Amino acid sequence: MTPSSKSSRRQIITVVLLVLALIGGVVRGFAPQPSMARDVGTLLMVLWLPIVGNIIGWLMQRARTPKHRPLGFAPGTVFEPHARIELTLLAAETPRLSRPIRAGCFDGALVVGSEGFTTRLAVPSDGEPVPEVPCTLEVQFLRPELALAQLTVGTRFALLSGRTVLGTGCVLPLER
């Protein structure tokens, strides 16, 4: 079940329970004092109480959610190398996928364990990576202060593009 389908189901349930509570309020208001109809109206109003917690939680989450941050590198920014990596692409099942990284800047993510870091690789025009052949590339991190703390020299990583693992490698010392 996707998060959006959960959210739409919750919204539908919330609206249905709100409508039932309003109907219960109307029934309770028009029913005579000691009657079964008044008790049913009260019960319908009480059904709404558990949803109040969900609404409060939703409002709190909205208040805590940070404002929209761009997820990648700003267009037109100059490449600034933060590290060098040795990358070995995995063999692809189809020839079309055998050269996933072309010359220029390539956006991806370096993953170490459960930590992922948004990166941009500088791929020279004469040095496009070939599957199962190690190559050395410079890498720029979107948040270098976080990435460089985890990706020290010799650290093994996996390179992802979206959810696809393209290759593995290790961090090399940066030559200035």
PDB file of C-alpha atoms in Angstrom:
ATOM      1  CA  MET A   1       0.000   0.000   0.000  1.00  0.00           C
ATOM      2  CA  THR A   2       1.514   3.314  -1.056  1.00  0.00           C
ATOM      3  CA  PRO A   3       1.630   6.329   1.279  1.00  0.00           C
ATOM      4  CA  SER A   4      -0.732   8.263  -0.997  1.00  0.00           C
ATOM      5  CA  SER A   5      -3.379   5.514  -0.883  1.00  0.00           C
ATOM      6  CA  LYS A   6      -3.052   5.396   2.926  1.00  0.00           C
ATOM      7  CA  SER A   7      -3.500   9.156   3.039  1.00  0.00           C
ATOM      8  CA  SER A   8      -6.560   9.121   0.782  1.00  0.00           C
ATOM      9  CA  ARG A   9      -8.126   6.310   2.831  1.00  0.00           C
ATOM     10  CA  ARG A  10      -7.527   8.255   6.026  1.00  0.00           C
ATOM     11  CA  GLN A  11      -9.112  11.333   4.494  1.00  0.00           C
ATOM     12  CA  ILE A  12     -12.180   9.345   3.433  1.00  0.00           C
ATOM     13  CA  ILE A  13     -12.523   7.782   6.895  1.00  0.00           C
ATOM     14  CA  THR A  14     -12.118  11.198   8.533  1.00  0.00           C
ATOM     15  CA  VAL A  15     -14.821  12.744   6.340  1.00  0.00           C
ATOM     16  CA  VAL A  16     -17.213   9.814   6.923  1.00  0.00           C
ATOM     17  CA  LEU A  17     -16.756   9.998  10.699  1.00  0.00           C
ATOM     18  CA  LEU A  18     -17.186  13.777  10.636  1.00  0.00           C
ATOM     19  CA  VAL A  19     -20.455  13.397   8.703  1.00  0.00           C
ATOM     20  CA  LEU A  20     -21.648  10.737  11.174  1.00  0.00           C
ATOM     21  CA  ALA A  21     -20.788  13.060  14.078  1.00  0.00           C
ATOM     22  CA  LEU A  22     -22.742  15.913  12.468  1.00  0.00           C
ATOM     23  CA  ILE A  23     -25.726  13.615  11.886  1.00  0.00           C
ATOM     24  CA  GLY A  24     -25.436  12.472  15.519  1.00  0.00           C
ATOM     25  CA  GLY A  25     -25.446  16.100  16.670  1.00  0.00           C
ATOM     26  CA  VAL A  26     -28.560  16.867  14.624  1.00  0.00           C
ATOM     27  CA  VAL A  27     -30.345  13.714  15.889  1.00  0.00           C
ATOM     28  CA  ARG A  28     -29.351  14.495  19.467  1.00  0.00           C
ATOM     29  CA  GLY A  29     -30.566  18.071  19.139  1.00  0.00           C
ATOM     30  CA  PHE A  30     -34.015  17.167  17.836  1.00  0.00           C
ATOM     31  CA  ALA A  31     -34.659  14.009  19.898  1.00  0.00           C
ATOM     32  CA  PRO A  32     -36.622  14.236  23.171  1.00  0.00           C
ATOM     33  CA  GLN A  33     -34.587  14.111  26.408  1.00  0.00           C
ATOM     34  CA  PRO A  34     -34.855  10.488  27.557  1.00  0.00           C
ATOM     35  CA  SER A  35     -34.938   8.536  24.268  1.00  0.00           C
ATOM     36  CA  MET A  36     -33.085   5.903  22.288  1.00  0.00           C
ATOM     37  CA  ALA A  37     -32.637   8.372  19.373  1.00  0.00           C
ATOM     38  CA  ARG A  38     -30.813  10.818  21.664  1.00  0.00           C
ATOM     39  CA  ASP A  39     -28.506   8.019  22.878  1.00  0.00           C
ATOM     40  CA  VAL A  40     -27.744   6.963  19.270  1.00  0.00           C
ATOM     41  CA  GLY A  41     -26.989  10.601  18.410  1.00  0.00           C
ATOM     42  CA  THR A  42     -24.593  10.803  21.348  1.00  0.00           C
ATOM     43  CA  LEU A  43     -22.918   7.566  20.258  1.00  0.00           C
ATOM     44  CA  LEU A  44     -22.431   8.904  16.727  1.00  0.00           C
ATOM     45  CA  MET A  45     -20.831  12.035  18.158  1.00  0.00           C
ATOM     46  CA  VAL A  46     -18.493   9.975  20.357  1.00  0.00           C
ATOM     47  CA  LEU A  47     -17.277   7.986  17.326  1.00  0.00           C
ATOM     48  CA  TRP A  48     -15.584  11.184  16.142  1.00  0.00           C
ATOM     49  CA  LEU A  49     -13.243  11.456  19.177  1.00  0.00           C
ATOM     50  CA  PRO A  50     -10.472   9.069  17.973  1.00  0.00           C
ATOM     51  CA  ILE A  51     -10.127  11.069  14.748  1.00  0.00           C
ATOM     52  CA  VAL A  52      -9.358  14.252  16.698  1.00  0.00           C
ATOM     53  CA  GLY A  53      -5.989  12.727  17.655  1.00  0.00           C
ATOM     54  CA  ASN A  54      -5.218  12.054  13.996  1.00  0.00           C
ATOM     55  CA  ILE A  55      -6.049  15.627  13.052  1.00  0.00           C
ATOM     56  CA  ILE A  56      -3.855  17.010  15.844  1.00  0.00           C
ATOM     57  CA  GLY A  57      -1.010  14.705  14.739  1.00  0.00           C
ATOM     58  CA  TRP A  58      -1.422  15.833  11.132  1.00  0.00           C
ATOM     59  CA  LEU A  59      -1.315  19.508  12.175  1.00  0.00           C
ATOM     60  CA  MET A  60       1.809  18.899  14.283  1.00  0.00           C
ATOM     61  CA  GLN A  61       3.521  17.127  11.381  1.00  0.00           C
ATOM     62  CA  ARG A  62       2.691  20.021   9.049  1.00  0.00           C
ATOM     63  CA  ALA A  63       4.101  22.497  11.578  1.00  0.00           C
ATOM     64  CA  ARG A  64       7.356  20.521  11.949  1.00  0.00           C
ATOM     65  CA  THR A  65       7.928  19.744   8.278  1.00  0.00           C
ATOM     66  CA  PRO A  66      10.763  21.881   6.909  1.00  0.00           C
ATOM     67  CA  LYS A  67      10.051  24.120   3.979  1.00  0.00           C
ATOM     68  CA  HIS A  68      10.793  22.709   0.544  1.00  0.00           C
ATOM     69  CA  ARG A  69      14.514  22.259  -0.106  1.00  0.00           C
ATOM     70  CA  PRO A  70      15.853  21.506  -3.538  1.00  0.00           C
ATOM     71  CA  LEU A  71      16.757  17.825  -3.763  1.00  0.00           C
ATOM     72  CA  GLY A  72      19.713  18.153  -6.093  1.00  0.00           C
ATOM     73  CA  PHE A  73      22.386  20.442  -7.393  1.00  0.00           C
ATOM     74  CA  ALA A  74      21.280  23.838  -8.663  1.00  0.00           C
ATOM     75  CA  PRO A  75      21.405  24.054 -12.468  1.00  0.00           C
ATOM     76  CA  GLY A  76      24.491  25.773 -13.781  1.00  0.00           C
ATOM     77  CA  THR A  77      26.614  25.399 -10.644  1.00  0.00           C
ATOM     78  CA  VAL A  78      30.306  24.796 -11.189  1.00  0.00           C
ATOM     79  CA  PHE A  79      31.640  21.332 -10.383  1.00  0.00           C
ATOM     80  CA  GLU A  80      33.813  21.412  -7.253  1.00  0.00           C
ATOM     81  CA  PRO A  81      35.523  18.082  -6.446  1.00  0.00           C
ATOM     82  CA  HIS A  82      35.298  16.963  -2.820  1.00  0.00           C
ATOM     83  CA  ALA A  83      36.757  13.474  -3.216  1.00  0.00           C
ATOM     84  CA  ARG A  84      38.054  10.922  -5.696  1.00  0.00           C
ATOM     85  CA  ILE A  85      36.582   7.480  -6.059  1.00  0.00           C
ATOM     86  CA  GLU A  86      37.464   4.253  -7.758  1.00  0.00           C
ATOM     87  CA  LEU A  87      34.285   2.950  -9.364  1.00  0.00           C
ATOM     88  CA  THR A  88      33.564  -0.422 -10.932  1.00  0.00           C
ATOM     89  CA  LEU A  89      30.270  -0.639 -12.788  1.00  0.00           C
ATOM     90  CA  LEU A  90      28.291  -3.845 -12.485  1.00  0.00           C
ATOM     91  CA  ALA A  91      27.681  -5.935 -15.600  1.00  0.00           C
ATOM     92  CA  ALA A  92      24.315  -5.091 -17.160  1.00  0.00           C
ATOM     93  CA  GLU A  93      21.778  -7.663 -18.318  1.00  0.00           C
ATOM     94  CA  THR A  94      21.013  -5.742 -21.495  1.00  0.00           C
ATOM     95  CA  PRO A  95      23.432  -3.992 -23.867  1.00  0.00           C
ATOM     96  CA  ARG A  96      21.415  -0.769 -23.660  1.00  0.00           C
ATOM     97  CA  LEU A  97      22.178  -0.532 -19.922  1.00  0.00           C
ATOM     98  CA  SER A  98      25.860  -1.451 -20.235  1.00  0.00           C
ATOM     99  CA  ARG A  99      27.002   2.218 -20.349  1.00  0.00           C
ATOM    100  CA  PRO A 100      24.769   4.034 -17.819  1.00  0.00           C
ATOM    101  CA  ILE A 101      27.260   6.825 -17.089  1.00  0.00           C
ATOM    102  CA  ARG A 102      28.127   9.136 -19.973  1.00  0.00           C
ATOM    103  CA  ALA A 103      30.640  11.994 -20.256  1.00  0.00           C
ATOM    104  CA  GLY A 104      29.793  15.162 -18.358  1.00  0.00           C
ATOM    105  CA  CYS A 105      28.212  15.457 -14.927  1.00  0.00           C
ATOM    106  CA  PHE A 106      26.313  12.449 -13.619  1.00  0.00           C
ATOM    107  CA  ASP A 107      23.955  12.790 -10.629  1.00  0.00           C
ATOM    108  CA  GLY A 108      23.584   9.799  -8.320  1.00  0.00           C
ATOM    109  CA  ALA A 109      23.966   8.677  -4.734  1.00  0.00           C
ATOM    110  CA  LEU A 110      26.844   7.013  -2.901  1.00  0.00           C
ATOM    111  CA  VAL A 111      25.484   4.599  -0.311  1.00  0.00           C
ATOM    112  CA  VAL A 112      27.371   3.284   2.715  1.00  0.00           C
ATOM    113  CA  GLY A 113      25.294   0.885   4.798  1.00  0.00           C
ATOM    114  CA  SER A 114      21.978   2.656   5.297  1.00  0.00           C
ATOM    115  CA  GLU A 115      23.373   6.164   4.651  1.00  0.00           C
ATOM    116  CA  GLY A 116      23.056   7.755   1.204  1.00  0.00           C
ATOM    117  CA  PHE A 117      24.746  10.915  -0.076  1.00  0.00           C
ATOM    118  CA  THR A 118      23.654  12.875  -3.156  1.00  0.00           C
ATOM    119  CA  THR A 119      26.584  13.220  -5.508  1.00  0.00           C
ATOM    120  CA  ARG A 120      27.636  14.502  -8.888  1.00  0.00           C
ATOM    121  CA  LEU A 121      30.412  12.699 -10.762  1.00  0.00           C
ATOM    122  CA  ALA A 122      32.697  14.435 -13.247  1.00  0.00           C
ATOM    123  CA  VAL A 123      33.060  12.007 -16.144  1.00  0.00           C
ATOM    124  CA  PRO A 124      35.724  12.995 -18.698  1.00  0.00           C
ATOM    125  CA  SER A 125      34.808  12.608 -22.378  1.00  0.00           C
ATOM    126  CA  ASP A 126      37.646  10.119 -22.918  1.00  0.00           C
ATOM    127  CA  GLY A 127      37.062   8.219 -19.664  1.00  0.00           C
ATOM    128  CA  GLU A 128      33.485   6.937 -19.643  1.00  0.00           C
ATOM    129  CA  PRO A 129      33.235   3.982 -17.234  1.00  0.00           C
ATOM    130  CA  VAL A 130      32.961   0.501 -18.718  1.00  0.00           C
ATOM    131  CA  PRO A 131      31.305  -2.354 -16.778  1.00  0.00           C
ATOM    132  CA  GLU A 132      33.639  -4.492 -14.641  1.00  0.00           C
ATOM    133  CA  VAL A 133      36.638  -2.197 -15.315  1.00  0.00           C
ATOM    134  CA  PRO A 134      37.714   0.051 -12.403  1.00  0.00           C
ATOM    135  CA  CYS A 135      37.968   3.767 -13.187  1.00  0.00           C
ATOM    136  CA  THR A 136      38.872   6.830 -11.137  1.00  0.00           C
ATOM    137  CA  LEU A 137      36.452   9.766 -11.003  1.00  0.00           C
ATOM    138  CA  GLU A 138      36.096  12.991  -9.057  1.00  0.00           C
ATOM    139  CA  VAL A 139      32.936  13.434  -7.024  1.00  0.00           C
ATOM    140  CA  GLN A 140      31.090  16.426  -5.606  1.00  0.00           C
ATOM    141  CA  PHE A 141      28.689  16.048  -2.669  1.00  0.00           C
ATOM    142  CA  LEU A 142      25.519  18.048  -2.211  1.00  0.00           C
ATOM    143  CA  ARG A 143      26.260  18.225   1.533  1.00  0.00           C
ATOM    144  CA  PRO A 144      30.024  17.640   1.842  1.00  0.00           C
ATOM    145  CA  GLU A 145      30.089  18.251   5.603  1.00  0.00           C
ATOM    146  CA  LEU A 146      27.900  15.177   6.118  1.00  0.00           C
ATOM    147  CA  ALA A 147      29.316  12.995   3.369  1.00  0.00           C
ATOM    148  CA  LEU A 148      33.021  13.464   4.089  1.00  0.00           C
ATOM    149  CA  ALA A 149      32.494  12.499   7.737  1.00  0.00           C
ATOM    150  CA  GLN A 150      31.246   9.059   6.610  1.00  0.00           C
ATOM    151  CA  LEU A 151      33.188   8.589   3.363  1.00  0.00           C
ATOM    152  CA  THR A 152      36.780   8.540   4.544  1.00  0.00           C
ATOM    153  CA  VAL A 153      39.626   7.171   2.420  1.00  0.00           C
ATOM    154  CA  GLY A 154      39.166   3.443   1.818  1.00  0.00           C
ATOM    155  CA  THR A 155      35.427   3.374   2.560  1.00  0.00           C
ATOM    156  CA  ARG A 156      33.487   0.951   0.332  1.00  0.00           C
ATOM    157  CA  PHE A 157      30.238   2.197  -1.211  1.00  0.00           C
ATOM    158  CA  ALA A 158      27.581   1.448  -3.819  1.00  0.00           C
ATOM    159  CA  LEU A 159      26.592   3.943  -6.537  1.00  0.00           C
ATOM    160  CA  LEU A 160      22.856   4.317  -7.106  1.00  0.00           C
ATOM    161  CA  SER A 161      20.875   6.050  -9.800  1.00  0.00           C
ATOM    162  CA  GLY A 162      17.319   6.204  -8.527  1.00  0.00           C
ATOM    163  CA  ARG A 163      16.830   2.759  -6.989  1.00  0.00           C
ATOM    164  CA  THR A 164      19.194   0.971  -9.343  1.00  0.00           C
ATOM    165  CA  VAL A 165      22.664  -0.056  -8.169  1.00  0.00           C
ATOM    166  CA  LEU A 166      25.089   0.854 -10.957  1.00  0.00           C
ATOM    167  CA  GLY A 167      28.363  -0.131  -9.351  1.00  0.00           C
ATOM    168  CA  THR A 168      30.590  -0.351  -6.305  1.00  0.00           C
ATOM    169  CA  GLY A 169      33.833   1.256  -5.335  1.00  0.00           C
ATOM    170  CA  CYS A 170      35.970   2.874  -2.682  1.00  0.00           C
ATOM    171  CA  VAL A 171      37.038   6.389  -1.729  1.00  0.00           C
ATOM    172  CA  LEU A 172      40.548   7.461  -2.743  1.00  0.00           C
ATOM    173  CA  PRO A 173      42.658  10.338  -1.378  1.00  0.00           C
ATOM    174  CA  LEU A 174      41.933  13.652  -3.139  1.00  0.00           C
ATOM    175  CA  GLU A 175      44.910  14.943  -5.116  1.00  0.00           C
ATOM    176  CA  ARG A 176      45.057  18.730  -5.222  1.00  0.00           C
TER     177      ARG A 176
END
